[in-house]
Coordinates of N, CA and C in Angstrom, one line a residue:
M113 N 70.7 91.7 61.8 CA 71.7 92.1 62.9 C 71.4 93.5 63.4
T114 N 71.3 93.7 64.7 CA 70.9 95.0 65.2 C 72.1 96.0 65.2
K115 N 71.9 97.2 64.7 CA 72.9 98.2 64.7 C 73.0 98.9 66.0
P116 N 74.3 99.1 66.6 CA 74.4 99.7 67.8 C 73.9 101.2 67.8
A117 N 73.3 101.6 68.9 CA 72.8 103.0 69.0 C 74.0 104.0 68.8
A118 N 73.8 105.1 68.2 CA 74.8 106.1 68.2 C 75.0 106.7 69.5
L119 N 76.2 107.3 69.8 CA 76.5 107.9 71.0 C 75.7 109.2 71.2
S120 N 75.2 109.7 70.1 CA 74.4 110.9 70.2 C 73.5 111.0 69.0
S121 N 72.4 111.6 69.2 CA 71.5 111.9 68.0 C 71.0 113.3 68.2
V122 N 70.8 113.9 67.0 CA 70.3 115.3 67.0 C 68.8 115.3 66.7
P123 N 68.0 115.6 67.7 CA 66.5 115.6 67.4 C 66.1 116.8 66.6
A124 N 64.8 116.8 66.2 CA 64.3 117.9 65.4 C 64.6 119.3 66.0
D125 N 64.4 119.4 67.3 CA 64.7 120.7 68.0 C 66.1 120.7 68.5
T126 N 67.0 120.6 67.6 CA 68.4 120.5 67.9 C 68.9 121.7 68.8
T127 N 69.6 121.4 69.9 CA 70.2 122.4 70.7 C 71.6 122.5 70.4
G128 N 72.2 123.6 70.8 CA 73.6 123.8 70.5 C 74.5 122.8 71.2
V129 N 74.1 122.3 72.4 CA 74.9 121.3 73.1 C 74.8 120.0 72.3
A130 N 73.6 119.6 71.9 CA 73.5 118.3 71.1 C 74.3 118.4 69.8
A131 N 74.2 119.5 69.2 CA 74.9 119.7 67.9 C 76.4 119.6 68.1
A132 N 76.9 120.2 69.2 CA 78.3 120.2 69.5 C 78.8 118.8 69.7
W133 N 78.0 118.0 70.5 CA 78.4 116.7 70.7 C 78.4 115.8 69.5
Q134 N 77.4 116.0 68.6 CA 77.4 115.3 67.4 C 78.6 115.6 66.5
A135 N 79.0 116.9 66.5 CA 80.1 117.3 65.8 C 81.4 116.6 66.3
R136 N 81.5 116.5 67.7 CA 82.7 116.0 68.3 C 82.8 114.5 68.0
V137 N 81.6 113.8 68.0 CA 81.6 112.3 67.7 C 82.1 112.1 66.2
A138 N 81.7 113.0 65.3 CA 82.1 112.9 63.9 C 83.6 113.3 63.8
R139 N 84.0 114.3 64.4 CA 85.3 114.8 64.3 C 86.4 113.8 64.8
H140 N 86.1 113.2 65.9 CA 87.0 112.3 66.5 C 86.8 110.8 66.1
R141 N 85.8 110.6 65.2 CA 85.5 109.3 64.7 C 85.2 108.3 65.8
I142 N 84.5 108.8 66.8 CA 84.1 107.9 67.9 C 83.2 106.9 67.4
D143 N 82.4 107.2 66.4 CA 81.4 106.3 65.8 C 82.1 105.1 65.1
S144 N 83.4 105.2 64.9 CA 84.1 104.0 64.3 C 84.2 102.8 65.2
I145 N 84.0 103.1 66.5 CA 84.0 102.0 67.5 C 82.8 101.1 67.3
A146 N 81.7 101.6 66.8 CA 80.4 100.9 66.7 C 80.6 99.6 65.8
Q147 N 81.3 99.7 64.7 CA 81.4 98.5 63.9 C 82.0 97.3 64.5
H148 N 82.8 97.5 65.6 CA 83.4 96.4 66.3 C 82.6 96.0 67.5
C149 N 81.4 96.6 67.7 CA 80.6 96.3 68.9 C 79.4 95.4 68.5
L150 N 79.5 94.7 67.4 CA 78.5 93.7 67.0 C 79.0 92.3 67.1
P151 N 78.2 91.3 67.5 CA 76.8 91.5 67.8 C 76.6 92.2 69.2
P152 N 75.4 92.6 69.5 CA 75.1 93.2 70.8 C 75.5 92.2 71.9
M153 N 75.8 92.7 73.1 CA 76.2 91.9 74.2 C 75.0 90.9 74.5
P154 N 75.4 89.7 74.8 CA 74.4 88.6 75.1 C 73.7 89.0 76.4
D155 N 72.6 88.2 76.7 CA 71.9 88.4 77.9 C 72.8 88.3 79.1
A156 N 72.6 89.1 80.1 CA 73.5 89.1 81.3 C 72.6 88.9 82.5
R157 N 73.3 88.5 83.6 CA 72.6 88.4 84.9 C 72.3 89.7 85.5
A158 N 73.3 90.6 85.3 CA 73.2 92.0 85.9 C 72.1 92.8 85.2
E159 N 71.4 93.5 86.1 CA 70.3 94.4 85.6 C 70.7 95.9 85.7
R160 N 71.8 96.1 86.4 CA 72.2 97.5 86.8 C 73.7 97.5 87.1
F161 N 74.4 98.5 86.7 CA 75.8 98.8 87.2 C 76.0 100.3 87.1
I162 N 77.1 100.7 87.8 CA 77.5 102.1 87.7 C 78.8 102.2 87.1
F163 N 79.0 103.2 86.2 CA 80.3 103.5 85.5 C 80.8 104.8 86.0
L164 N 82.1 104.8 86.3 CA 82.8 106.1 86.7 C 84.1 106.2 85.9
R165 N 84.1 107.3 85.1 CA 85.4 107.6 84.4 C 86.3 108.2 85.5
H166 N 87.6 108.0 85.3 CA 88.6 108.6 86.2 C 88.5 110.1 86.3
G167 N 89.1 110.7 87.3 CA 89.2 112.1 87.4 C 90.2 112.7 86.5
E168 N 90.2 114.0 86.4 CA 91.1 114.7 85.5 C 92.5 114.6 85.8
T169 N 93.3 114.5 84.7 CA 94.8 114.5 84.8 C 95.4 115.7 84.1
R170 N 96.7 115.8 84.3 CA 97.4 116.9 83.5 C 97.3 116.7 82.0
G171 N 97.3 115.4 81.7 CA 97.2 115.0 80.2 C 95.8 115.4 79.7
N172 N 94.7 115.2 80.5 CA 93.4 115.6 80.1 C 93.4 117.2 79.9
H173 N 94.0 117.8 80.9 CA 94.0 119.3 80.8 C 94.7 119.9 79.6
L174 N 95.8 119.2 79.3 CA 96.7 119.7 78.2 C 96.2 119.1 76.9
R175 N 95.3 118.1 76.9 CA 94.9 117.4 75.7 C 96.0 116.8 75.0
I176 N 96.7 115.8 75.7 CA 97.7 115.0 75.1 C 97.4 113.6 75.3
F177 N 98.0 112.7 74.4 CA 97.9 111.3 74.6 C 98.7 110.9 75.9
Q178 N 98.1 110.2 76.8 CA 98.7 110.0 78.1 C 99.4 108.7 78.3
H179 N 100.4 108.7 79.1 CA 101.1 107.4 79.5 C 100.3 106.7 80.6
A180 N 100.5 105.5 80.8 CA 99.7 104.7 81.7 C 99.7 105.1 83.1
E181 N 100.8 105.7 83.6 CA 101.0 105.9 85.0 C 100.8 107.4 85.4
I182 N 100.2 108.2 84.5 CA 99.9 109.6 84.8 C 98.9 109.6 86.0
E183 N 99.1 110.6 86.9 CA 98.3 110.7 88.1 C 97.1 111.7 87.9
L184 N 96.2 111.6 88.8 CA 95.2 112.7 88.8 C 95.8 114.0 89.3
N185 N 95.4 115.1 88.7 CA 95.8 116.4 89.1 C 94.9 116.8 90.3
E186 N 95.1 118.0 90.8 CA 94.4 118.5 92.0 C 92.9 118.5 91.6
T187 N 92.6 119.0 90.4 CA 91.2 119.0 90.0 C 90.6 117.6 90.0
G188 N 91.3 116.7 89.4 CA 90.9 115.3 89.3 C 90.7 114.6 90.7
L189 N 91.6 114.9 91.6 CA 91.4 114.4 93.0 C 90.1 114.9 93.6
A190 N 89.8 116.2 93.4 CA 88.6 116.8 94.0 C 87.4 116.2 93.3
Q191 N 87.5 116.0 92.0 CA 86.3 115.4 91.2 C 86.1 113.9 91.7
A192 N 87.2 113.2 91.9 CA 87.0 111.8 92.4 C 86.4 111.8 93.8
A193 N 86.8 112.7 94.7 CA 86.3 112.7 96.0 C 84.8 113.1 96.0
E194 N 84.4 114.0 95.1 CA 83.0 114.4 95.0 C 82.2 113.2 94.5
A195 N 82.7 112.5 93.5 CA 82.0 111.3 93.0 C 81.9 110.2 94.1
A196 N 82.9 110.0 94.8 CA 82.9 109.0 95.9 C 81.9 109.3 96.9
A197 N 81.8 110.6 97.3 CA 80.8 111.0 98.3 C 79.4 110.7 97.8
L198 N 79.2 111.0 96.5 CA 77.8 110.8 95.9 C 77.5 109.3 95.9
L199 N 78.5 108.4 95.8 CA 78.3 107.0 95.6 C 78.2 106.3 97.0
A200 N 78.4 107.0 98.1 CA 78.5 106.4 99.4 C 77.2 105.5 99.7
G201 N 76.1 106.0 99.3 CA 74.8 105.3 99.6 C 74.3 104.5 98.4
S202 N 75.1 104.2 97.4 CA 74.7 103.5 96.2 C 74.4 102.0 96.3
G203 N 74.9 101.4 97.4 CA 74.7 100.0 97.6 C 75.7 99.1 96.8
V204 N 76.7 99.8 96.2 CA 77.8 99.0 95.4 C 78.5 98.0 96.3
R205 N 78.7 96.8 95.9 CA 79.3 95.8 96.7 C 80.6 95.3 96.0
C206 N 80.9 95.8 94.8 CA 82.1 95.3 94.1 C 82.6 96.5 93.2
I207 N 83.9 96.7 93.3 CA 84.5 97.8 92.4 C 85.5 97.1 91.5
L208 N 85.3 97.2 90.2 CA 86.3 96.7 89.2 C 86.9 97.9 88.5
S209 N 88.2 97.9 88.5 CA 88.9 99.0 88.0 C 90.0 98.7 87.0
S210 N 90.1 99.6 86.0 CA 91.3 99.6 85.1 C 92.5 99.7 86.0
T211 N 93.6 99.1 85.5 CA 94.9 99.1 86.3 C 95.7 100.3 85.9
M212 N 95.3 101.1 85.0 CA 96.0 102.4 84.7 C 95.9 103.3 85.9
H213 N 97.0 104.0 86.3 CA 97.1 104.7 87.6 C 95.9 105.7 87.8
R214 N 95.5 106.4 86.8 CA 94.5 107.5 87.0 C 93.2 106.8 87.3
A215 N 92.9 105.7 86.8 CA 91.6 105.0 87.1 C 91.7 104.3 88.5
W216 N 92.9 103.7 88.7 CA 93.1 103.0 90.0 C 93.0 104.0 91.2
Q217 N 93.6 105.2 91.0 CA 93.5 106.3 92.0 C 92.0 106.6 92.3
T218 N 91.3 106.8 91.2 CA 89.8 107.1 91.4 C 89.1 106.0 92.0
A219 N 89.4 104.7 91.7 CA 88.7 103.6 92.3 C 89.0 103.5 93.8
V220 N 90.3 103.8 94.2 CA 90.7 103.7 95.6 C 89.9 104.8 96.4
I221 N 89.8 106.0 95.8 CA 89.0 107.0 96.5 C 87.6 106.6 96.7
A222 N 87.0 106.1 95.6 CA 85.6 105.6 95.7 C 85.5 104.5 96.7
G223 N 86.5 103.6 96.7 CA 86.5 102.5 97.6 C 86.5 102.9 99.1
E224 N 87.2 104.0 99.4 CA 87.3 104.5 100.8 C 85.9 104.9 101.2
S225 N 85.1 105.6 100.3 CA 83.8 106.0 100.7 C 82.8 104.8 100.8
L226 N 83.0 103.8 100.0 CA 82.1 102.7 100.0 C 82.6 101.6 100.9
K227 N 83.8 101.8 101.5 CA 84.4 100.8 102.4 C 84.6 99.4 101.7
L228 N 85.2 99.6 100.5 CA 85.5 98.4 99.6 C 86.9 98.6 99.0
S229 N 87.5 97.5 98.8 CA 88.8 97.5 98.1 C 88.6 97.2 96.6
P230 N 89.1 98.0 95.7 CA 88.9 97.7 94.3 C 89.6 96.4 93.8
T231 N 89.0 95.8 92.8 CA 89.6 94.6 92.2 C 90.2 95.0 90.8
E232 N 91.4 94.6 90.5 CA 92.0 94.9 89.2 C 91.2 94.2 88.1
E233 N 90.9 95.0 87.0 CA 90.4 94.4 85.8 C 91.2 95.0 84.6
P234 N 92.2 94.4 84.2 CA 93.1 94.9 83.1 C 92.3 95.1 81.8
G235 N 91.2 94.4 81.6 CA 90.4 94.6 80.4 C 89.7 95.9 80.3
L236 N 89.7 96.7 81.4 CA 89.1 98.0 81.4 C 90.2 99.1 81.1
R237 N 91.4 98.7 80.8 CA 92.4 99.7 80.6 C 92.1 100.5 79.3
E238 N 92.5 101.8 79.3 CA 92.3 102.6 78.1 C 93.1 102.1 76.9
R239 N 92.6 102.4 75.7 CA 93.4 102.1 74.5 C 94.8 102.7 74.6
W240 N 95.8 101.9 74.2 CA 97.2 102.4 74.3 C 97.5 103.0 72.9
F241 N 97.9 104.3 72.9 CA 98.1 105.0 71.6 C 99.6 105.0 71.2
G242 N 100.4 104.2 71.7 CA 101.7 103.9 71.2 C 102.6 105.1 71.0
D243 N 103.0 105.3 69.8 CA 104.0 106.4 69.4 C 103.3 107.8 69.6
L244 N 102.0 107.8 69.7 CA 101.4 109.1 69.9 C 101.4 109.6 71.3
V245 N 101.8 108.8 72.3 CA 101.8 109.2 73.7 C 102.7 110.4 73.8
G246 N 102.2 111.4 74.5 CA 103.0 112.7 74.7 C 102.7 113.7 73.7
T247 N 102.0 113.4 72.6 CA 101.7 114.4 71.6 C 100.2 114.9 71.8
S248 N 99.9 115.9 71.0 CA 98.5 116.5 71.2 C 97.4 115.5 70.8
S249 N 96.4 115.4 71.6 CA 95.2 114.6 71.2 C 94.1 115.4 70.7
A250 N 94.3 116.7 70.3 CA 93.3 117.6 69.9 C 92.6 117.1 68.6
E251 N 93.3 116.3 67.8 CA 92.8 115.8 66.5 C 92.7 114.3 66.6
L252 N 92.4 113.8 67.8 CA 92.3 112.3 68.0 C 91.3 111.7 67.0
D253 N 91.7 110.6 66.4 CA 90.9 109.9 65.4 C 90.8 108.4 65.9
W254 N 89.7 108.0 66.5 CA 89.6 106.7 67.0 C 89.7 105.6 66.0
S255 N 89.5 105.9 64.7 CA 89.6 104.9 63.7 C 91.0 104.6 63.3
Y256 N 91.9 105.4 63.7 CA 93.3 105.3 63.3 C 94.0 104.3 64.3
D257 N 94.8 103.4 63.7 CA 95.6 102.5 64.5 C 97.0 103.0 64.6
P258 N 97.4 103.5 65.8 CA 98.7 104.2 65.9 C 99.8 103.2 65.9
P259 N 101.0 103.6 65.4 CA 102.2 102.7 65.4 C 102.5 102.3 66.9
N260 N 102.7 101.0 67.1 CA 103.1 100.5 68.4 C 102.0 100.7 69.4
G261 N 100.8 100.9 69.0 CA 99.6 101.1 69.9 C 98.6 100.0 69.7
D262 N 97.5 100.0 70.4 CA 96.4 99.1 70.2 C 95.6 99.3 69.0
R263 N 95.4 98.2 68.2 CA 94.4 98.3 67.1 C 93.1 98.5 67.7
L264 N 92.2 99.3 67.1 CA 90.9 99.6 67.6 C 90.1 98.3 67.9
I265 N 90.2 97.3 66.9 CA 89.4 96.1 67.1 C 89.9 95.3 68.3
D266 N 91.2 95.3 68.6 CA 91.7 94.6 69.7 C 91.3 95.3 71.0
F267 N 91.3 96.6 71.1 CA 90.9 97.4 72.2 C 89.4 97.1 72.5
V268 N 88.6 97.1 71.5 CA 87.2 96.9 71.7 C 86.9 95.5 72.2
T269 N 87.5 94.5 71.6 CA 87.3 93.1 71.9 C 87.7 92.9 73.4
T270 N 88.8 93.5 73.8 CA 89.2 93.3 75.2 C 88.2 94.0 76.2
T271 N 87.8 95.2 75.8 CA 86.9 95.9 76.7 C 85.5 95.1 76.8
R272 N 85.0 94.6 75.7 CA 83.8 93.9 75.7 C 83.8 92.6 76.5
Q273 N 85.0 92.0 76.5 CA 85.1 90.8 77.3 C 85.1 91.1 78.8
A274 N 85.7 92.3 79.2 CA 85.7 92.7 80.6 C 84.3 93.1 81.0
L275 N 83.5 93.7 80.1 CA 82.1 94.1 80.3 C 81.3 92.8 80.5
A276 N 81.5 91.8 79.6 CA 80.7 90.6 79.7 C 81.0 89.9 81.1
N277 N 82.3 89.9 81.5 CA 82.6 89.3 82.8 C 81.9 90.0 83.9
S278 N 81.8 91.3 83.9 CA 81.2 92.1 85.0 C 79.7 91.9 85.0
L279 N 79.1 91.7 83.8 CA 77.7 91.6 83.7 C 77.2 90.2 84.1
A280 N 78.2 89.3 84.3 CA 77.8 87.9 84.7 C 77.5 87.8 86.2
S281 N 77.7 88.9 86.9 CA 77.4 88.9 88.4 C 76.2 89.8 88.7
T282 N 75.4 89.4 89.7 CA 74.3 90.2 90.1 C 74.7 91.2 91.2
D283 N 75.9 91.1 91.7 CA 76.4 92.0 92.7 C 76.3 93.5 92.2
P284 N 75.8 94.4 92.9 CA 75.9 95.8 92.5 C 77.3 96.2 92.3
T285 N 77.7 96.6 91.0 CA 79.1 96.8 90.7 C 79.4 98.2 90.2
L286 N 80.5 98.7 90.5 CA 81.0 99.9 90.0 C 82.2 99.6 89.1
L287 N 82.1 100.1 87.9 CA 83.3 100.0 86.9 C 84.0 101.3 86.8
V288 N 85.3 101.3 87.1 CA 86.0 102.6 87.0 C 87.0 102.4 85.9
A289 N 86.9 103.3 84.9 CA 87.7 103.1 83.7 C 87.9 104.5 83.0
H290 N 87.7 104.5 81.7 CA 88.2 105.6 80.9 C 87.1 106.0 79.8
G291 N 87.4 107.1 79.1 CA 86.5 107.5 78.1 C 86.3 106.5 77.0
G292 N 87.4 105.9 76.5 CA 87.3 104.9 75.5 C 86.5 103.7 76.0
S293 N 86.7 103.3 77.2 CA 85.9 102.2 77.8 C 84.4 102.5 77.8
L294 N 84.1 103.8 78.1 CA 82.6 104.2 78.1 C 82.0 104.1 76.8
Y295 N 82.8 104.5 75.7 CA 82.2 104.5 74.4 C 81.9 103.0 74.0
V296 N 82.9 102.1 74.3 CA 82.7 100.7 73.9 C 81.5 100.1 74.7
I297 N 81.3 100.4 75.9 CA 80.2 99.9 76.7 C 78.9 100.4 76.2
A298 N 78.9 101.7 75.9 CA 77.6 102.3 75.3 C 77.2 101.7 74.0
Y299 N 78.1 101.6 73.1 CA 77.8 100.9 71.8 C 77.4 99.5 72.0
S300 N 78.1 98.8 72.8 CA 77.8 97.3 73.0 C 76.5 97.1 73.6
L301 N 76.0 98.0 74.4 CA 74.7 97.9 75.1 C 73.6 98.6 74.4
G302 N 73.9 99.3 73.3 CA 72.9 100.1 72.5 C 72.4 101.3 73.3
V303 N 73.3 101.9 74.0 CA 72.9 103.1 74.8 C 73.3 104.4 74.2
T304 N 72.5 105.3 74.2 CA 72.8 106.7 73.7 C 73.3 107.6 74.8
L305 N 74.5 108.1 74.6 CA 75.1 109.0 75.5 C 74.9 110.5 75.1
R306 N 75.1 111.4 76.1 CA 75.2 112.8 75.9 C 76.6 113.3 76.3
E307 N 76.9 114.5 75.8 CA 78.3 115.0 76.1 C 78.6 115.0 77.6
D308 N 77.6 115.5 78.4 CA 77.8 115.6 79.8 C 78.0 114.3 80.5
M309 N 77.7 113.2 79.8 CA 77.9 111.9 80.4 C 79.4 111.4 80.3
A310 N 80.2 112.0 79.4 CA 81.5 111.5 79.1 C 82.6 112.3 79.9
S311 N 82.2 113.2 80.7 CA 83.1 114.0 81.5 C 83.8 113.2 82.6
N312 N 85.0 113.7 83.0 CA 85.7 113.0 84.1 C 84.9 112.9 85.3
A313 N 85.0 111.7 86.0 CA 84.5 111.5 87.3 C 83.0 111.8 87.5
T314 N 82.2 111.4 86.5 CA 80.8 111.7 86.5 C 80.1 110.3 86.6
P315 N 79.5 109.9 87.7 CA 78.9 108.6 87.9 C 77.7 108.4 87.0
L316 N 77.7 107.3 86.3 CA 76.5 107.0 85.4 C 75.9 105.7 85.9
V317 N 74.6 105.6 85.9 CA 73.9 104.4 86.1 C 73.4 103.8 84.8
F318 N 73.8 102.5 84.6 CA 73.3 101.7 83.4 C 72.3 100.8 84.0
E319 N 71.1 100.8 83.4 CA 70.0 99.9 83.8 C 69.4 99.2 82.7
R320 N 68.9 98.0 82.9 CA 68.2 97.2 81.9 C 66.7 97.1 82.3
S321 N 65.8 97.4 81.3 CA 64.4 97.2 81.5 C 63.8 96.7 80.2
D322 N 63.0 95.6 80.3 CA 62.4 95.0 79.2 C 63.4 94.7 78.1
G323 N 64.6 94.3 78.5 CA 65.7 93.8 77.6 C 66.5 94.9 77.0
R324 N 66.2 96.2 77.4 CA 66.9 97.3 76.8 C 67.7 98.1 77.9
W325 N 68.9 98.5 77.5 CA 69.8 99.2 78.5 C 69.6 100.7 78.2
S326 N 69.7 101.5 79.3 CA 69.7 102.9 79.2 C 70.8 103.4 80.2
A327 N 71.1 104.7 80.1 CA 72.1 105.3 81.1 C 71.6 106.7 81.5
R328 N 71.9 107.0 82.7 CA 71.6 108.3 83.3 C 72.6 108.7 84.3
H329 N 72.6 110.0 84.7 CA 73.5 110.4 85.7 C 73.0 109.8 87.0
Y330 N 74.0 109.4 87.8 CA 73.6 108.8 89.2 C 73.2 109.9 90.1
A331 N 73.8 111.1 90.0 CA 73.5 112.3 90.8 C 74.2 113.5 90.2
E332 N 73.7 114.6 90.5 CA 74.2 115.9 89.9 C 75.6 116.2 90.6
V333 N 76.6 116.5 89.7 CA 77.9 116.9 90.3 C 78.0 118.4 90.3
K334 N 78.7 118.9 91.2 CA 78.8 120.3 91.4 C 80.1 120.9 90.8
L335 N 81.2 120.2 91.0 CA 82.5 120.7 90.5 C 82.5 120.7 89.0
Q336 N 83.2 121.7 88.5 CA 83.3 121.8 87.0 C 84.1 120.6 86.4
R337 N 83.5 120.1 85.3 CA 84.2 119.1 84.5 C 84.7 119.7 83.2
G338 N 85.9 119.3 82.8 CA 86.5 119.8 81.6 C 85.9 119.3 80.4
G339 N 86.3 119.8 79.2 CA 85.7 119.4 78.0 C 86.5 118.5 77.1
N340 N 87.4 117.7 77.8 CA 88.3 116.8 77.0 C 87.6 115.5 76.7
I341 N 86.5 115.6 75.9 CA 85.7 114.5 75.7 C 86.2 113.5 74.7
G342 N 86.9 114.0 73.7 CA 87.4 113.1 72.6 C 88.3 112.0 73.2
W343 N 89.0 112.3 74.3 CA 89.9 111.4 74.9 C 89.1 110.6 75.9

């Protein structure tokens, strides 16, 4: 059985950025997601899709566990608009979005640039942290199943099903979702991420070549992205 790729790896010539990301993965137990991402995703019709995490919210800025209807703040709206402008010529023909408000706002902004209406995909919703909502996420531990929240295994299973559904189509697709969604997608496809890929409203291209998936930035973003990566 193939082991999912780690979200980061520290090469022999380790840089401070790579080391910081490795430390964050360990600190927040992001790697605990990997055990639930086996077996790897089956062969799909899609060879390429774009992923976009939602823009920044007040909850991101304050580093708290967020409720489902929190909105983008001014920074997040600007980030989403920048990402939308970058994606205008991407050829995307379908937008699937989490139904949580911050992601849906981002999808609508992207849709205006692409002249598309987003389609709801509840399976792309962020993990619900139950009784932790409203408290600090500075010590977020992905391996912990919070009271009255989603168990990690259930969140991963739901996200993987939404991913499988999206990969069944050859239409150029944009997935608009969350940090947790990105981690599940990356582990499920055996893709290695870097810290700068997990920032708010940063478009990523996932591509398959010779049966292997990889990810890269769709285009360079100019506006500053915050460091709330654990969430």
